Amino acid sequence: MQGLTPICPYCGQFSRKVGGDAIYPHRPDLYHKTFYQCAPCDAHVGTHPGTDKPLGRLAIQICESGALHD
């Protein structure tokens, strides 16, 4: 089990480990952070500092109105 990336709850695909620049290209202060991202769904989750352990589940960004964010 060790080394597997989280599975996306939306599409069932394995996520991939990426840097913060892939998730937040407009936030240079997050480039050094590690995230898991599902490419088909664009769901993502950060990791605990200094580890590859996910902070929770992959999630899709939603606006305050409840609509999916483009």
JSON list of N, CA and C in Angstrom, two decimals:
[
{"chain": "A", "resi": 1, "resn": "MET", "atom": "N", "xyz": [0.81, -1.20, 0.00]},
{"chain": "A", "resi": 1, "resn": "MET", "atom": "CA", "xyz": [0.00, 0.00, 0.00]},
{"chain": "A", "resi": 1, "resn": "MET", "atom": "C", "xyz": [0.86, 1.26, 0.00]},
{"chain": "A", "resi": 2, "resn": "GLN", "atom": "N", "xyz": [2.01, 1.24, 0.66]},
{"chain": "A", "resi": 2, "resn": "GLN", "atom": "CA", "xyz": [2.82, 2.42, 0.76]},
{"chain": "A", "resi": 2, "resn": "GLN", "atom": "C", "xyz": [3.28, 2.86, -0.63]},
{"chain": "A", "resi": 3, "resn": "GLY", "atom": "N", "xyz": [3.22, 4.17, -0.89]},
{"chain": "A", "resi": 3, "resn": "GLY", "atom": "CA", "xyz": [3.63, 4.70, -2.18]},
{"chain": "A", "resi": 3, "resn": "GLY", "atom": "C", "xyz": [2.48, 4.92, -3.14]},
{"chain": "A", "resi": 4, "resn": "LEU", "atom": "N", "xyz": [1.29, 4.40, -2.80]},
{"chain": "A", "resi": 4, "resn": "LEU", "atom": "CA", "xyz": [0.14, 4.64, -3.66]},
{"chain": "A", "resi": 4, "resn": "LEU", "atom": "C", "xyz": [-0.39, 6.04, -3.43]},
{"chain": "A", "resi": 5, "resn": "THR", "atom": "N", "xyz": [-0.88, 6.64, -4.49]},
{"chain": "A", "resi": 5, "resn": "THR", "atom": "CA", "xyz": [-1.47, 7.97, -4.36]},
{"chain": "A", "resi": 5, "resn": "THR", "atom": "C", "xyz": [-2.96, 7.83, -4.06]},
{"chain": "A", "resi": 6, "resn": "PRO", "atom": "N", "xyz": [-3.57, 8.85, -3.45]},
{"chain": "A", "resi": 6, "resn": "PRO", "atom": "CA", "xyz": [-4.99, 8.77, -3.11]},
{"chain": "A", "resi": 6, "resn": "PRO", "atom": "C", "xyz": [-5.85, 8.57, -4.36]},
{"chain": "A", "resi": 7, "resn": "ILE", "atom": "N", "xyz": [-6.94, 7.86, -4.17]},
{"chain": "A", "resi": 7, "resn": "ILE", "atom": "CA", "xyz": [-7.90, 7.62, -5.26]},
{"chain": "A", "resi": 7, "resn": "ILE", "atom": "C", "xyz": [-8.94, 8.74, -5.23]},
{"chain": "A", "resi": 8, "resn": "CYS", "atom": "N", "xyz": [-9.28, 9.25, -6.40]},
{"chain": "A", "resi": 8, "resn": "CYS", "atom": "CA", "xyz": [-10.26, 10.33, -6.52]},
{"chain": "A", "resi": 8, "resn": "CYS", "atom": "C", "xyz": [-11.66, 9.79, -6.18]},
{"chain": "A", "resi": 9, "resn": "PRO", "atom": "N", "xyz": [-12.37, 10.45, -5.26]},
{"chain": "A", "resi": 9, "resn": "PRO", "atom": "CA", "xyz": [-13.72, 10.01, -4.92]},
{"chain": "A", "resi": 9, "resn": "PRO", "atom": "C", "xyz": [-14.75, 10.33, -6.00]},
{"chain": "A", "resi": 10, "resn": "TYR", "atom": "N", "xyz": [-14.38, 11.14, -6.99]},
{"chain": "A", "resi": 10, "resn": "TYR", "atom": "CA", "xyz": [-15.30, 11.54, -8.04]},
{"chain": "A", "resi": 10, "resn": "TYR", "atom": "C", "xyz": [-15.26, 10.61, -9.25]},
{"chain": "A", "resi": 11, "resn": "CYS", "atom": "N", "xyz": [-14.04, 10.20, -9.65]},
{"chain": "A", "resi": 11, "resn": "CYS", "atom": "CA", "xyz": [-13.93, 9.37, -10.86]},
{"chain": "A", "resi": 11, "resn": "CYS", "atom": "C", "xyz": [-13.26, 8.01, -10.61]},
{"chain": "A", "resi": 12, "resn": "GLY", "atom": "N", "xyz": [-12.67, 7.82, -9.43]},
{"chain": "A", "resi": 12, "resn": "GLY", "atom": "CA", "xyz": [-12.06, 6.54, -9.12]},
{"chain": "A", "resi": 12, "resn": "GLY", "atom": "C", "xyz": [-10.64, 6.35, -9.63]},
{"chain": "A", "resi": 13, "resn": "GLN", "atom": "N", "xyz": [-10.06, 7.38, -10.25]},
{"chain": "A", "resi": 13, "resn": "GLN", "atom": "CA", "xyz": [-8.70, 7.30, -10.77]},
{"chain": "A", "resi": 13, "resn": "GLN", "atom": "C", "xyz": [-7.69, 7.61, -9.67]},
{"chain": "A", "resi": 14, "resn": "PHE", "atom": "N", "xyz": [-6.47, 7.09, -9.84]},
{"chain": "A", "resi": 14, "resn": "PHE", "atom": "CA", "xyz": [-5.40, 7.46, -8.92]},
{"chain": "A", "resi": 14, "resn": "PHE", "atom": "C", "xyz": [-4.99, 8.90, -9.19]},
{"chain": "A", "resi": 15, "resn": "SER", "atom": "N", "xyz": [-4.66, 9.62, -8.14]},
{"chain": "A", "resi": 15, "resn": "SER", "atom": "CA", "xyz": [-4.15, 10.98, -8.28]},
{"chain": "A", "resi": 15, "resn": "SER", "atom": "C", "xyz": [-2.66, 10.91, -8.56]},
{"chain": "A", "resi": 16, "resn": "ARG", "atom": "N", "xyz": [-2.07, 12.08, -8.82]},
{"chain": "A", "resi": 16, "resn": "ARG", "atom": "CA", "xyz": [-0.62, 12.14, -9.01]},
{"chain": "A", "resi": 16, "resn": "ARG", "atom": "C", "xyz": [-0.06, 13.22, -8.10]},
{"chain": "A", "resi": 17, "resn": "LYS", "atom": "N", "xyz": [1.16, 13.02, -7.66]},
{"chain": "A", "resi": 17, "resn": "LYS", "atom": "CA", "xyz": [1.80, 13.98, -6.77]},
{"chain": "A", "resi": 17, "resn": "LYS", "atom": "C", "xyz": [2.34, 15.12, -7.63]},
{"chain": "A", "resi": 18, "resn": "VAL", "atom": "N", "xyz": [2.01, 16.37, -7.25]},
{"chain": "A", "resi": 18, "resn": "VAL", "atom": "CA", "xyz": [2.45, 17.55, -7.99]},
{"chain": "A", "resi": 18, "resn": "VAL", "atom": "C", "xyz": [2.91, 18.63, -7.02]},
{"chain": "A", "resi": 19, "resn": "GLY", "atom": "N", "xyz": [3.61, 19.60, -7.53]},
{"chain": "A", "resi": 19, "resn": "GLY", "atom": "CA", "xyz": [4.02, 20.76, -6.74]},
{"chain": "A", "resi": 19, "resn": "GLY", "atom": "C", "xyz": [2.92, 21.81, -6.73]},
{"chain": "A", "resi": 20, "resn": "GLY", "atom": "N", "xyz": [3.06, 22.77, -5.85]},
{"chain": "A", "resi": 20, "resn": "GLY", "atom": "CA", "xyz": [2.07, 23.83, -5.73]},
{"chain": "A", "resi": 20, "resn": "GLY", "atom": "C", "xyz": [1.90, 24.66, -6.99]},
{"chain": "A", "resi": 21, "resn": "ASP", "atom": "N", "xyz": [2.94, 24.70, -7.83]},
{"chain": "A", "resi": 21, "resn": "ASP", "atom": "CA", "xyz": [2.83, 25.47, -9.08]},
{"chain": "A", "resi": 21, "resn": "ASP", "atom": "C", "xyz": [1.81, 24.88, -10.03]},
{"chain": "A", "resi": 22, "resn": "ALA", "atom": "N", "xyz": [1.53, 23.57, -9.92]},
{"chain": "A", "resi": 22, "resn": "ALA", "atom": "CA", "xyz": [0.53, 22.93, -10.79]},
{"chain": "A", "resi": 22, "resn": "ALA", "atom": "C", "xyz": [-0.89, 23.26, -10.35]},
{"chain": "A", "resi": 23, "resn": "ILE", "atom": "N", "xyz": [-1.08, 23.48, -9.05]},
{"chain": "A", "resi": 23, "resn": "ILE", "atom": "CA", "xyz": [-2.42, 23.76, -8.52]},
{"chain": "A", "resi": 23, "resn": "ILE", "atom": "C", "xyz": [-2.69, 25.26, -8.46]},
{"chain": "A", "resi": 24, "resn": "TYR", "atom": "N", "xyz": [-1.69, 26.01, -8.00]},
{"chain": "A", "resi": 24, "resn": "TYR", "atom": "CA", "xyz": [-1.83, 27.45, -7.82]},
{"chain": "A", "resi": 24, "resn": "TYR", "atom": "C", "xyz": [-0.72, 28.18, -8.56]},
{"chain": "A", "resi": 25, "resn": "PRO", "atom": "N", "xyz": [-0.80, 28.25, -9.90]},
{"chain": "A", "resi": 25, "resn": "PRO", "atom": "CA", "xyz": [0.28, 28.89, -10.66]},
{"chain": "A", "resi": 25, "resn": "PRO", "atom": "C", "xyz": [0.45, 30.38, -10.35]},
{"chain": "A", "resi": 26, "resn": "HIS", "atom": "N", "xyz": [-0.57, 31.01, -9.80]},
{"chain": "A", "resi": 26, "resn": "HIS", "atom": "CA", "xyz": [-0.52, 32.44, -9.46]},
{"chain": "A", "resi": 26, "resn": "HIS", "atom": "C", "xyz": [-0.03, 32.69, -8.03]},
{"chain": "A", "resi": 27, "resn": "ARG", "atom": "N", "xyz": [0.38, 31.62, -7.31]},
{"chain": "A", "resi": 27, "resn": "ARG", "atom": "CA", "xyz": [0.81, 31.74, -5.92]},
{"chain": "A", "resi": 27, "resn": "ARG", "atom": "C", "xyz": [2.22, 31.18, -5.73]},
{"chain": "A", "resi": 28, "resn": "PRO", "atom": "N", "xyz": [3.25, 31.97, -6.05]},
{"chain": "A", "resi": 28, "resn": "PRO", "atom": "CA", "xyz": [4.63, 31.49, -5.90]},
{"chain": "A", "resi": 28, "resn": "PRO", "atom": "C", "xyz": [4.96, 31.03, -4.48]},
{"chain": "A", "resi": 29, "resn": "ASP", "atom": "N", "xyz": [4.26, 31.56, -3.49]},
{"chain": "A", "resi": 29, "resn": "ASP", "atom": "CA", "xyz": [4.52, 31.16, -2.10]},
{"chain": "A", "resi": 29, "resn": "ASP", "atom": "C", "xyz": [4.09, 29.72, -1.81]},
{"chain": "A", "resi": 30, "resn": "LEU", "atom": "N", "xyz": [3.31, 29.10, -2.72]},
{"chain": "A", "resi": 30, "resn": "LEU", "atom": "CA", "xyz": [2.86, 27.72, -2.53]},
{"chain": "A", "resi": 30, "resn": "LEU", "atom": "C", "xyz": [3.60, 26.72, -3.43]},
{"chain": "A", "resi": 31, "resn": "TYR", "atom": "N", "xyz": [4.50, 27.20, -4.26]},
{"chain": "A", "resi": 31, "resn": "TYR", "atom": "CA", "xyz": [5.20, 26.32, -5.21]},
{"chain": "A", "resi": 31, "resn": "TYR", "atom": "C", "xyz": [5.94, 25.19, -4.52]},
{"chain": "A", "resi": 32, "resn": "HIS", "atom": "N", "xyz": [6.47, 25.42, -3.33]},
{"chain": "A", "resi": 32, "resn": "HIS", "atom": "CA", "xyz": [7.28, 24.41, -2.64]},
{"chain": "A", "resi": 32, "resn": "HIS", "atom": "C", "xyz": [6.42, 23.33, -1.94]},
{"chain": "A", "resi": 33, "resn": "LYS", "atom": "N", "xyz": [5.13, 23.55, -1.86]},
{"chain": "A", "resi": 33, "resn": "LYS", "atom": "CA", "xyz": [4.25, 22.59, -1.18]},
{"chain": "A", "resi": 33, "resn": "LYS", "atom": "C", "xyz": [3.90, 21.43, -2.10]},
{"chain": "A", "resi": 34, "resn": "THR", "atom": "N", "xyz": [3.53, 20.29, -1.50]},
{"chain": "A", "resi": 34, "resn": "THR", "atom": "CA", "xyz": [3.19, 19.08, -2.24]},
{"chain": "A", "resi": 34, "resn": "THR", "atom": "C", "xyz": [1.68, 18.88, -2.19]},
{"chain": "A", "resi": 35, "resn": "PHE", "atom": "N", "xyz": [1.12, 18.49, -3.33]},
{"chain": "A", "resi": 35, "resn": "PHE", "atom": "CA", "xyz": [-0.31, 18.21, -3.46]},
{"chain": "A", "resi": 35, "resn": "PHE", "atom": "C", "xyz": [-0.50, 16.91, -4.23]},
{"chain": "A", "resi": 36, "resn": "TYR", "atom": "N", "xyz": [-1.70, 16.34, -4.11]},
{"chain": "A", "resi": 36, "resn": "TYR", "atom": "CA", "xyz": [-2.13, 15.25, -4.98]},
{"chain": "A", "resi": 36, "resn": "TYR", "atom": "C", "xyz": [-3.26, 15.81, -5.84]},
{"chain": "A", "resi": 37, "resn": "GLN", "atom": "N", "xyz": [-3.21, 15.52, -7.14]},
{"chain": "A", "resi": 37, "resn": "GLN", "atom": "CA", "xyz": [-4.19, 16.06, -8.08]},
{"chain": "A", "resi": 37, "resn": "GLN", "atom": "C", "xyz": [-4.73, 14.96, -8.96]},
{"chain": "A", "resi": 38, "resn": "CYS", "atom": "N", "xyz": [-6.04, 14.98, -9.19]},
{"chain": "A", "resi": 38, "resn": "CYS", "atom": "CA", "xyz": [-6.68, 14.10, -10.16]},
{"chain": "A", "resi": 38, "resn": "CYS", "atom": "C", "xyz": [-6.83, 14.92, -11.44]},
{"chain": "A", "resi": 39, "resn": "ALA", "atom": "N", "xyz": [-6.12, 14.54, -12.48]},
{"chain": "A", "resi": 39, "resn": "ALA", "atom": "CA", "xyz": [-6.14, 15.30, -13.73]},
{"chain": "A", "resi": 39, "resn": "ALA", "atom": "C", "xyz": [-7.53, 15.37, -14.37]},
{"chain": "A", "resi": 40, "resn": "PRO", "atom": "N", "xyz": [-8.27, 14.25, -14.49]},
{"chain": "A", "resi": 40, "resn": "PRO", "atom": "CA", "xyz": [-9.59, 14.33, -15.14]},
{"chain": "A", "resi": 40, "resn": "PRO", "atom": "C", "xyz": [-10.58, 15.23, -14.41]},
{"chain": "A", "resi": 41, "resn": "CYS", "atom": "N", "xyz": [-10.56, 15.23, -13.07]},
{"chain": "A", "resi": 41, "resn": "CYS", "atom": "CA", "xyz": [-11.54, 15.98, -12.28]},
{"chain": "A", "resi": 41, "resn": "CYS", "atom": "C", "xyz": [-11.02, 17.32, -11.79]},
{"chain": "A", "resi": 42, "resn": "ASP", "atom": "N", "xyz": [-9.72, 17.50, -11.80]},
{"chain": "A", "resi": 42, "resn": "ASP", "atom": "CA", "xyz": [-9.06, 18.66, -11.21]},
{"chain": "A", "resi": 42, "resn": "ASP", "atom": "C", "xyz": [-9.28, 18.76, -9.70]},
{"chain": "A", "resi": 43, "resn": "ALA", "atom": "N", "xyz": [-9.60, 17.62, -9.08]},
{"chain": "A", "resi": 43, "resn": "ALA", "atom": "CA", "xyz": [-9.70, 17.58, -7.62]},
{"chain": "A", "resi": 43, "resn": "ALA", "atom": "C", "xyz": [-8.29, 17.54, -7.06]},
{"chain": "A", "resi": 44, "resn": "HIS", "atom": "N", "xyz": [-8.10, 18.10, -5.86]},
{"chain": "A", "resi": 44, "resn": "HIS", "atom": "CA", "xyz": [-6.77, 18.08, -5.27]},
{"chain": "A", "resi": 44, "resn": "HIS", "atom": "C", "xyz": [-6.83, 18.15, -3.75]},
{"chain": "A", "resi": 45, "resn": "VAL", "atom": "N", "xyz": [-5.71, 17.79, -3.13]},
{"chain": "A", "resi": 45, "resn": "VAL", "atom": "CA", "xyz": [-5.57, 17.86, -1.68]},
{"chain": "A", "resi": 45, "resn": "VAL", "atom": "C", "xyz": [-4.10, 18.13, -1.37]},
{"chain": "A", "resi": 46, "resn": "GLY", "atom": "N", "xyz": [-3.87, 18.91, -0.33]},
{"chain": "A", "resi": 46, "resn": "GLY", "atom": "CA", "xyz": [-2.51, 19.18, 0.10]},
{"chain": "A", "resi": 46, "resn": "GLY", "atom": "C", "xyz": [-1.99, 18.05, 0.97]},
{"chain": "A", "resi": 47, "resn": "THR", "atom": "N", "xyz": [-0.74, 18.19, 1.39]},
{"chain": "A", "resi": 47, "resn": "THR", "atom": "CA", "xyz": [-0.12, 17.18, 2.25]},
{"chain": "A", "resi": 47, "resn": "THR", "atom": "C", "xyz": [0.34, 17.82, 3.56]},
{"chain": "A", "resi": 48, "resn": "HIS", "atom": "N", "xyz": [0.50, 16.98, 4.57]},
{"chain": "A", "resi": 48, "resn": "HIS", "atom": "CA", "xyz": [1.05, 17.45, 5.84]},
{"chain": "A", "resi": 48, "resn": "HIS", "atom": "C", "xyz": [2.47, 17.92, 5.60]},
{"chain": "A", "resi": 49, "resn": "PRO", "atom": "N", "xyz": [2.87, 19.02, 6.22]},
{"chain": "A", "resi": 49, "resn": "PRO", "atom": "CA", "xyz": [4.22, 19.57, 6.00]},
{"chain": "A", "resi": 49, "resn": "PRO", "atom": "C", "xyz": [5.32, 18.53, 6.23]},
{"chain": "A", "resi": 50, "resn": "GLY", "atom": "N", "xyz": [6.23, 18.46, 5.27]},
{"chain": "A", "resi": 50, "resn": "GLY", "atom": "CA", "xyz": [7.38, 17.57, 5.37]},
{"chain": "A", "resi": 50, "resn": "GLY", "atom": "C", "xyz": [7.08, 16.11, 5.10]},
{"chain": "A", "resi": 51, "resn": "THR", "atom": "N", "xyz": [5.85, 15.79, 4.67]},
{"chain": "A", "resi": 51, "resn": "THR", "atom": "CA", "xyz": [5.48, 14.40, 4.38]},
{"chain": "A", "resi": 51, "resn": "THR", "atom": "C", "xyz": [4.74, 14.32, 3.05]},
{"chain": "A", "resi": 52, "resn": "ASP", "atom": "N", "xyz": [4.43, 13.10, 2.63]},
{"chain": "A", "resi": 52, "resn": "ASP", "atom": "CA", "xyz": [3.57, 12.88, 1.47]},
{"chain": "A", "resi": 52, "resn": "ASP", "atom": "C", "xyz": [2.18, 12.44, 1.90]},
{"chain": "A", "resi": 53, "resn": "LYS", "atom": "N", "xyz": [1.87, 12.57, 3.19]},
{"chain": "A", "resi": 53, "resn": "LYS", "atom": "CA", "xyz": [0.57, 12.15, 3.72]},
{"chain": "A", "resi": 53, "resn": "LYS", "atom": "C", "xyz": [-0.49, 13.20, 3.41]},
{"chain": "A", "resi": 54, "resn": "PRO", "atom": "N", "xyz": [-1.58, 12.80, 2.72]},
{"chain": "A", "resi": 54, "resn": "PRO", "atom": "CA", "xyz": [-2.64, 13.76, 2.38]},
{"chain": "A", "resi": 54, "resn": "PRO", "atom": "C", "xyz": [-3.29, 14.36, 3.63]},
{"chain": "A", "resi": 55, "resn": "LEU", "atom": "N", "xyz": [-3.69, 15.62, 3.53]},
{"chain": "A", "resi": 55, "resn": "LEU", "atom": "CA", "xyz": [-4.38, 16.30, 4.61]},
{"chain": "A", "resi": 55, "resn": "LEU", "atom": "C", "xyz": [-5.81, 15.79, 4.78]},
{"chain": "A", "resi": 56, "resn": "GLY", "atom": "N", "xyz": [-6.34, 15.17, 3.77]},
{"chain": "A", "resi": 56, "resn": "GLY", "atom": "CA", "xyz": [-7.72, 14.67, 3.80]},
{"chain": "A", "resi": 56, "resn": "GLY", "atom": "C", "xyz": [-8.03, 13.98, 2.49]},
{"chain": "A", "resi": 57, "resn": "ARG", "atom": "N", "xyz": [-9.21, 14.23, 1.96]},
{"chain": "A", "resi": 57, "resn": "ARG", "atom": "CA", "xyz": [-9.65, 13.64, 0.69]},
{"chain": "A", "resi": 57, "resn": "ARG", "atom": "C", "xyz": [-9.48, 14.64, -0.44]},
{"chain": "A", "resi": 58, "resn": "LEU", "atom": "N", "xyz": [-9.34, 14.12, -1.64]},
{"chain": "A", "resi": 58, "resn": "LEU", "atom": "CA", "xyz": [-9.32, 15.01, -2.81]},
{"chain": "A", "resi": 58, "resn": "LEU", "atom": "C", "xyz": [-10.68, 15.69, -2.90]},
{"chain": "A", "resi": 59, "resn": "ALA", "atom": "N", "xyz": [-10.67, 16.96, -3.27]},
{"chain": "A", "resi": 59, "resn": "ALA", "atom": "CA", "xyz": [-11.91, 17.74, -3.36]},
{"chain": "A", "resi": 59, "resn": "ALA", "atom": "C", "xyz": [-11.86, 18.65, -4.57]},
{"chain": "A", "resi": 60, "resn": "ILE", "atom": "N", "xyz": [-13.03, 18.93, -5.09]},
{"chain": "A", "resi": 60, "resn": "ILE", "atom": "CA", "xyz": [-13.19, 19.87, -6.19]},
{"chain": "A", "resi": 60, "resn": "ILE", "atom": "C", "xyz": [-13.51, 21.23, -5.59]},
{"chain": "A", "resi": 61, "resn": "GLN", "atom": "N", "xyz": [-12.88, 22.27, -6.10]},
{"chain": "A", "resi": 61, "resn": "GLN", "atom": "CA", "xyz": [-13.10, 23.62, -5.58]},
{"chain": "A", "resi": 61, "resn": "GLN", "atom": "C", "xyz": [-14.51, 24.10, -5.91]},
{"chain": "A", "resi": 62, "resn": "ILE", "atom": "N", "xyz": [-15.19, 24.63, -4.92]},
{"chain": "A", "resi": 62, "resn": "ILE", "atom": "CA", "xyz": [-16.56, 25.13, -5.09]},
{"chain": "A", "resi": 62, "resn": "ILE", "atom": "C", "xyz": [-16.61, 26.59, -4.64]},
{"chain": "A", "resi": 63, "resn": "CYS", "atom": "N", "xyz": [-17.28, 27.43, -5.41]},
{"chain": "A", "resi": 63, "resn": "CYS", "atom": "CA", "xyz": [-17.44, 28.85, -5.07]},
{"chain": "A", "resi": 63, "resn": "CYS", "atom": "C", "xyz": [-18.39, 29.00, -3.89]},
{"chain": "A", "resi": 64, "resn": "GLU", "atom": "N", "xyz": [-18.42, 30.18, -3.31]},
{"chain": "A", "resi": 64, "resn": "GLU", "atom": "CA", "xyz": [-19.32, 30.46, -2.20]},
{"chain": "A", "resi": 64, "resn": "GLU", "atom": "C", "xyz": [-20.79, 30.24, -2.59]},
{"chain": "A", "resi": 65, "resn": "SER", "atom": "N", "xyz": [-21.11, 30.41, -3.86]},
{"chain": "A", "resi": 65, "resn": "SER", "atom": "CA", "xyz": [-22.48, 30.24, -4.32]},
{"chain": "A", "resi": 65, "resn": "SER", "atom": "C", "xyz": [-22.88, 28.77, -4.38]},
{"chain": "A", "resi": 66, "resn": "GLY", "atom": "N", "xyz": [-21.89, 27.87, -4.24]},
{"chain": "A", "resi": 66, "resn": "GLY", "atom": "CA", "xyz": [-22.17, 26.44, -4.33]},
{"chain": "A", "resi": 66, "resn": "GLY", "atom": "C", "xyz": [-21.94, 25.89, -5.71]},
{"chain": "A", "resi": 67, "resn": "ALA", "atom": "N", "xyz": [-21.59, 26.74, -6.67]},
{"chain": "A", "resi": 67, "resn": "ALA", "atom": "CA", "xyz": [-21.34, 26.27, -8.03]},
{"chain": "A", "resi": 67, "resn": "ALA", "atom": "C", "xyz": [-19.88, 25.79, -8.14]},
{"chain": "A", "resi": 68, "resn": "LEU", "atom": "N", "xyz": [-19.66, 24.86, -9.06]},
{"chain": "A", "resi": 68, "resn": "LEU", "atom": "CA", "xyz": [-18.29, 24.40, -9.31]},
{"chain": "A", "resi": 68, "resn": "LEU", "atom": "C", "xyz": [-17.47, 25.55, -9.86]},
{"chain": "A", "resi": 69, "resn": "HIS", "atom": "N", "xyz": [-16.23, 25.65, -9.41]},
{"chain": "A", "resi": 69, "resn": "HIS", "atom": "CA", "xyz": [-15.31, 26.70, -9.85]},
{"chain": "A", "resi": 69, "resn": "HIS", "atom": "C", "xyz": [-14.64, 26.25, -11.14]},
{"chain": "A", "resi": 70, "resn": "ASP", "atom": "N", "xyz": [-14.57, 27.13, -12.15]},
{"chain": "A", "resi": 70, "resn": "ASP", "atom": "CA", "xyz": [-13.91, 26.79, -13.41]},
{"chain": "A", "resi": 70, "resn": "ASP", "atom": "C", "xyz": [-12.45, 26.93, -13.29]}
]
